Amino acid sequence: MATQRILDFLATRRPTGPCLVVDLDVVRDNFRAFEKALPDSKIYYAVKANPAPEILRLLATMGSSFDTASVAEVEMAMDAGAPAHRISFGNTIKKERDIARAYQLGIRLFAVDCVEEVEKIARVAPGARVFCRVLTDGEGAEWPLSRKFGCVPAMAVDVLRHAKSLGLDAYGVSFHVGSQQTDLNAWDRALGDAKKVFATLAEEGIVLKMVNMGGGFPTRYLRDVPVAQDYGQAIFSALRRHFGNAIPETIIEPGRGMVGNAGVIKSEVVLISKKADNDNVRWVFLDIGKFGGLAETMDEAIRYAITTAYDGTETAPCVLAGPTCDSADVMYEKTPYPLPLSLTIGDEVLIEGTGAYTTTYSAVAFNGFEPLRSYVI
Amino acid sequence: MATQRILDFLATRRPTGPCLVVDLDVVRDNFRAFEKALPDSKIYYAVKANPAPEILRLLATMGSSFDTASVAEVEMAMDAGAPAHRISFGNTIKKERDIARAYQLGIRLFAVDCVEEVEKIARVAPGARVFCRVLTDGEGAEWPLSRKFGCVPAMAVDVLRHAKSLGLDAYGVSFHVGSQQTDLNAWDRALGDAKKVFATLAEEGIVLKMVNMGGGFPTRYLRDVPVAQDYGQAIFSALRRHFGNAIPETIIEPGRGMVGNAGVIKSEVVLISKKADNDNVRWVFLDIGKFGGLAETMDEAIRYAITTAYDGTETAPCVLAGPTCDSADVMYEKTPYPLPLSLTIGDEVLIEGTGAYTTTYSAVAFNGFEPLRSYVI
């Protein structure tokens, strides 16, 4: 998936040390694909996926809105040129003083999943729009969301009713089907739940206006995934099925789906060795690992495609590990990774589809290694 | 475990946001306890545990040596006043150019666990001392080391023989019994393996001189752990048992045992909520989590002691989670954590025993949150 522009950059600039290279042309194509697939939805780019200023500026120029997780991310989006009305404070866990600060900056759209959070917002962001996140089962996602965010639909009704009673604008419902979601039916189940919240509150005269359908749009790692167009059709059918002719305003929050396939990490093989003469797997140590940007290999959840100069030649299974003195810094061990037998110490490898959730996950200085550098071209 | 000096600092300075406070008096006491417990061993502080310049300077002044994982850590130790002969490059995974750089800086002691690493060292660090790391089973450790580092003892013999044949000083054997190791017998088993490598090579006329007994010395989290004196006695008996009257030079590499109990993280409760009205656990969200410095809660491995202003009052089980929009950012869920029922949003909590493996693990800017700040007093 490395584009010619990325390959040319690496060949010409020859950066030393591990680094991420992101091709803005791919981000541009992804944004257009989302616009085309879901023409009636507003796109809120999930800044946390990759907050590089060049990416935020490109998307701001193209008309994207932004989903932010902190005041720092609100400010990054504004610095990139996004007006406050195109920014959502989408983290359900916020300090009251951070809500106040975001409100001062002009932010009027906030995520909640409990009455406690609603009360903070009512105190320091009077009249703001709130949407309540509903729990989904996350089935079919490679990086499931567990129960950390959201509440059951019945409780969402209480939360939004409470928001209304405190003078807030009970604006809608959100859900997240789980990151890297490849089951198109996941959105259908979640939209069914959302519709129930709409219907229950409508009976009390509270008219919700928006469904935030979150992210979860996958990027291609090793296996093929449905394309944006397929998601668009599945989501539109589900909206029609559950909401009939009264389809609400909708929002999507792609992060991985916007930038994942736009980036490639260049890494170097530091060591290849065995633990005993009769070992049948080799250990391959790269100069990047779990603490240098590949945190999503935790529990071997995300399996990146790795390309070498020897692709197509004979391979053998390898344990793949990072360069730190930490035994947890092993990427693939339970399911060893096939790599060419010709691979040698000092060789470069490309780790594909690493544009999202890499740079900012990287540790500040673990073992003295500097954080992952990134180039946006 | 928070000392009065730490409590006074927090009360007086009232730092905002999560932060680590380290009391140098505790580090000083720990160093002296190790010296007293193992008077014949050299202490190589594992810089990666906490590389704060104040800690390194104190230990350099007290005569400590340093175990480093990268060229950057070598330079930090030297900047703190440690001469090159008191620094070991203890990472078994090194780029050849980093070995060359360390050699230029005067480093002469290197870890290896395979012939490939020996060959790099022979090329760019002629005549250097090398010690070969041997695999241990890690049984009894709370943060086990798996098989990432070391080789089986039979292979260690080959590795050291190869080192000798390439003109290097085949200096010794190292092992690591696993971090936070509470089983005193673990050192005995590992020393038995080390002795076998000594004996086999002695038959060929290669006389090893040193055993690096690594780290693993625990810090107290929730459960009591043996004190340094107990480790000292157990290790000395094991040395005597295996090596008789020919006890070699020995090294220990405490990291967690040196600084773990010297530090306390101050954090704020951002939100307390439930997912449904009938939930029997509350979710407590702090302003620090797995990506902000508490990475060692991965798989709920390390269970920190948390103190609040309401200790001694009635508690109830809580899921404890961090502030980011990442569902993996949950510290304790499988085994919920008992916290006082009176605990309220906005309260401060202290996370004890967090002087090691926190600041440098913290992500550079995940979700826009800044890395963990630290104060060394």
Tab-separated table of N, CA and C in Angstrom, chain A residues 310-363:
chain	number	residue	atom	x	y	z
A	310	TYR	N	12.543	-8.650	-0.208
A	310	TYR	CA	12.596	-10.048	-0.665
A	310	TYR	C	11.221	-10.668	-0.844
A	311	ASP	N	10.181	-9.837	-0.936
A	311	ASP	CA	8.835	-10.410	-1.009
A	311	ASP	C	8.703	-11.311	-2.226
A	312	GLY	N	8.004	-12.426	-2.037
A	312	GLY	CA	7.856	-13.400	-3.114
A	312	GLY	C	8.833	-14.562	-2.961
A	313	THR	N	9.864	-14.377	-2.137
A	313	THR	CA	10.797	-15.493	-1.901
A	313	THR	C	10.331	-16.313	-0.701
A	314	GLU	N	11.020	-17.406	-0.429
A	314	GLU	CA	10.586	-18.331	0.614
A	314	GLU	C	10.566	-17.663	1.999
A	315	THR	N	9.525	-17.958	2.763
A	315	THR	CA	9.405	-17.360	4.101
A	315	THR	C	9.436	-18.437	5.177
A	316	ALA	N	9.612	-17.988	6.418
A	316	ALA	CA	9.515	-18.880	7.576
A	316	ALA	C	8.923	-18.064	8.722
A	317	PRO	N	8.249	-18.749	9.661
A	317	PRO	CA	7.591	-18.010	10.747
A	317	PRO	C	8.602	-17.352	11.689
A	318	CYS	N	8.293	-16.121	12.082
A	318	CYS	CA	9.162	-15.366	12.988
A	318	CYS	C	8.347	-14.810	14.142
A	319	VAL	N	8.990	-14.719	15.306
A	319	VAL	CA	8.448	-13.890	16.371
A	319	VAL	C	8.952	-12.485	16.086
A	320	LEU	N	8.045	-11.501	16.119
A	320	LEU	CA	8.442	-10.135	15.800
A	320	LEU	C	8.413	-9.299	17.075
A	321	ALA	N	9.541	-8.646	17.370
A	321	ALA	CA	9.644	-7.905	18.634
A	321	ALA	C	10.273	-6.542	18.423
A	322	GLY	N	10.081	-5.678	19.415
A	322	GLY	CA	10.652	-4.330	19.373
A	322	GLY	C	12.005	-4.270	20.050
A	323	PRO	N	12.607	-3.050	20.077
A	323	PRO	CA	14.006	-2.904	20.481
A	323	PRO	C	14.226	-2.631	21.960
A	324	THR	N	13.161	-2.561	22.766
A	324	THR	CA	13.364	-2.145	24.148
A	324	THR	C	13.671	-3.330	25.053
A	325	CYS	N	14.195	-3.004	26.233
A	325	CYS	CA	14.488	-4.014	27.259
A	325	CYS	C	13.227	-4.365	28.015
A	326	ASP	N	12.119	-4.505	27.339
A	326	ASP	CA	10.863	-4.827	28.004
A	326	ASP	C	10.303	-6.060	27.331
A	327	SER	N	10.069	-7.094	28.130
A	327	SER	CA	9.652	-8.356	27.537
A	327	SER	C	8.242	-8.283	26.973
A	328	ALA	N	7.469	-7.258	27.371
A	328	ALA	CA	6.135	-7.093	26.794
A	328	ALA	C	6.207	-6.489	25.393
A	329	ASP	N	7.388	-6.030	25.025
A	329	ASP	CA	7.562	-5.381	23.724
A	329	ASP	C	7.781	-6.424	22.628
A	330	VAL	N	6.762	-7.262	22.468
A	330	VAL	CA	6.758	-8.297	21.428
A	330	VAL	C	5.461	-8.111	20.654
A	331	MET	N	5.537	-7.991	19.338
A	331	MET	CA	4.337	-7.716	18.554
A	331	MET	C	3.562	-8.989	18.216
A	332	TYR	N	4.248	-9.958	17.614
A	332	TYR	CA	3.570	-11.174	17.182
A	332	TYR	C	4.351	-12.392	17.662
A	333	GLU	N	3.752	-13.143	18.556
A	333	GLU	CA	4.429	-14.330	19.086
A	333	GLU	C	3.473	-15.519	19.080
A	334	LYS	N	2.220	-15.295	19.563
A	334	LYS	CA	1.245	-16.388	19.574
A	334	LYS	C	1.007	-16.881	18.156
A	335	THR	N	0.877	-15.948	17.232
A	335	THR	CA	0.762	-16.284	15.818
A	335	THR	C	1.991	-15.708	15.128
A	336	PRO	N	3.026	-16.500	14.966
A	336	PRO	CA	4.261	-15.973	14.366
A	336	PRO	C	4.003	-15.386	12.975
A	337	TYR	N	4.887	-14.506	12.565
A	337	TYR	CA	4.705	-13.762	11.332
A	337	TYR	C	5.646	-14.328	10.266
A	338	PRO	N	5.124	-14.675	9.087
A	338	PRO	CA	6.024	-15.212	8.053
A	338	PRO	C	6.853	-14.097	7.411
A	339	LEU	N	8.166	-14.240	7.441
A	339	LEU	CA	9.049	-13.256	6.804
A	339	LEU	C	10.085	-14.004	5.967
A	340	PRO	N	10.600	-13.344	4.923
A	340	PRO	CA	11.538	-14.033	4.016
A	340	PRO	C	12.771	-14.549	4.744
A	341	LEU	N	13.207	-15.741	4.356
A	341	LEU	CA	14.420	-16.325	4.917
A	341	LEU	C	15.640	-15.462	4.619
A	342	SER	N	15.586	-14.718	3.512
A	342	SER	CA	16.734	-13.888	3.115
A	342	SER	C	16.866	-12.624	3.956
A	343	LEU	N	15.857	-12.293	4.743
A	343	LEU	CA	15.901	-11.049	5.527
A	343	LEU	C	17.125	-11.059	6.448
A	344	THR	N	17.826	-9.922	6.489
A	344	THR	CA	19.115	-9.843	7.186
A	344	THR	C	19.146	-8.639	8.119
A	345	ILE	N	19.983	-8.731	9.136
A	345	ILE	CA	20.214	-7.601	10.036
A	345	ILE	C	20.616	-6.371	9.222
A	346	GLY	N	19.982	-5.226	9.523
A	346	GLY	CA	20.303	-3.995	8.807
A	346	GLY	C	19.335	-3.695	7.675
A	347	ASP	N	18.557	-4.700	7.253
A	347	ASP	CA	17.578	-4.472	6.187
A	347	ASP	C	16.466	-3.538	6.660
A	348	GLU	N	15.875	-2.837	5.673
A	348	GLU	CA	14.701	-2.031	5.983
A	348	GLU	C	13.436	-2.825	5.684
A	349	VAL	N	12.406	-2.593	6.491
A	349	VAL	CA	11.087	-3.163	6.196
A	349	VAL	C	10.077	-2.024	6.225
A	350	LEU	N	8.970	-2.210	5.513
A	350	LEU	CA	7.886	-1.221	5.551
A	350	LEU	C	6.696	-1.840	6.272
A	351	ILE	N	6.164	-1.118	7.245
A	351	ILE	CA	4.981	-1.584	7.959
A	351	ILE	C	3.814	-0.757	7.427
A	352	GLU	N	2.932	-1.432	6.716
A	352	GLU	CA	1.903	-0.736	5.929
A	352	GLU	C	0.669	-0.417	6.766
A	353	GLY	N	-0.091	0.562	6.298
A	353	GLY	CA	-1.368	0.875	6.941
A	353	GLY	C	-1.192	1.414	8.350
A	354	THR	N	-0.153	2.212	8.551
A	354	THR	CA	0.175	2.686	9.902
A	354	THR	C	-0.037	4.191	10.056
A	355	GLY	N	-0.922	4.763	9.229
A	355	GLY	CA	-1.171	6.200	9.323
A	355	GLY	C	-1.981	6.605	10.546
A	356	ALA	N	-2.695	5.650	11.140
A	356	ALA	CA	-3.565	5.962	12.289
A	356	ALA	C	-3.051	5.284	13.548
A	357	TYR	N	-3.217	5.967	14.668
A	357	TYR	CA	-2.941	5.394	15.995
A	357	TYR	C	-1.521	4.849	16.119
A	358	THR	N	-0.549	5.622	15.680
A	358	THR	CA	0.846	5.212	15.841
A	358	THR	C	1.652	6.335	16.507
A	359	THR	N	1.779	7.487	15.820
A	359	THR	CA	2.664	8.549	16.341
A	359	THR	C	2.316	8.959	17.771
A	360	THR	N	1.042	9.185	18.058
A	360	THR	CA	0.698	9.743	19.361
A	360	THR	C	0.670	8.694	20.456
A	361	TYR	N	0.563	7.420	20.069
A	361	TYR	CA	0.630	6.335	21.044
A	361	TYR	C	2.071	6.149	21.521
A	362	SER	N	3.032	6.649	20.786
A	362	SER	CA	4.413	6.254	21.057
A	362	SER	C	4.888	6.871	22.370
A	363	ALA	N	5.697	6.102	23.100
A	363	ALA	CA	6.146	6.533	24.427
A	363	ALA	C	7.114	7.698	24.286
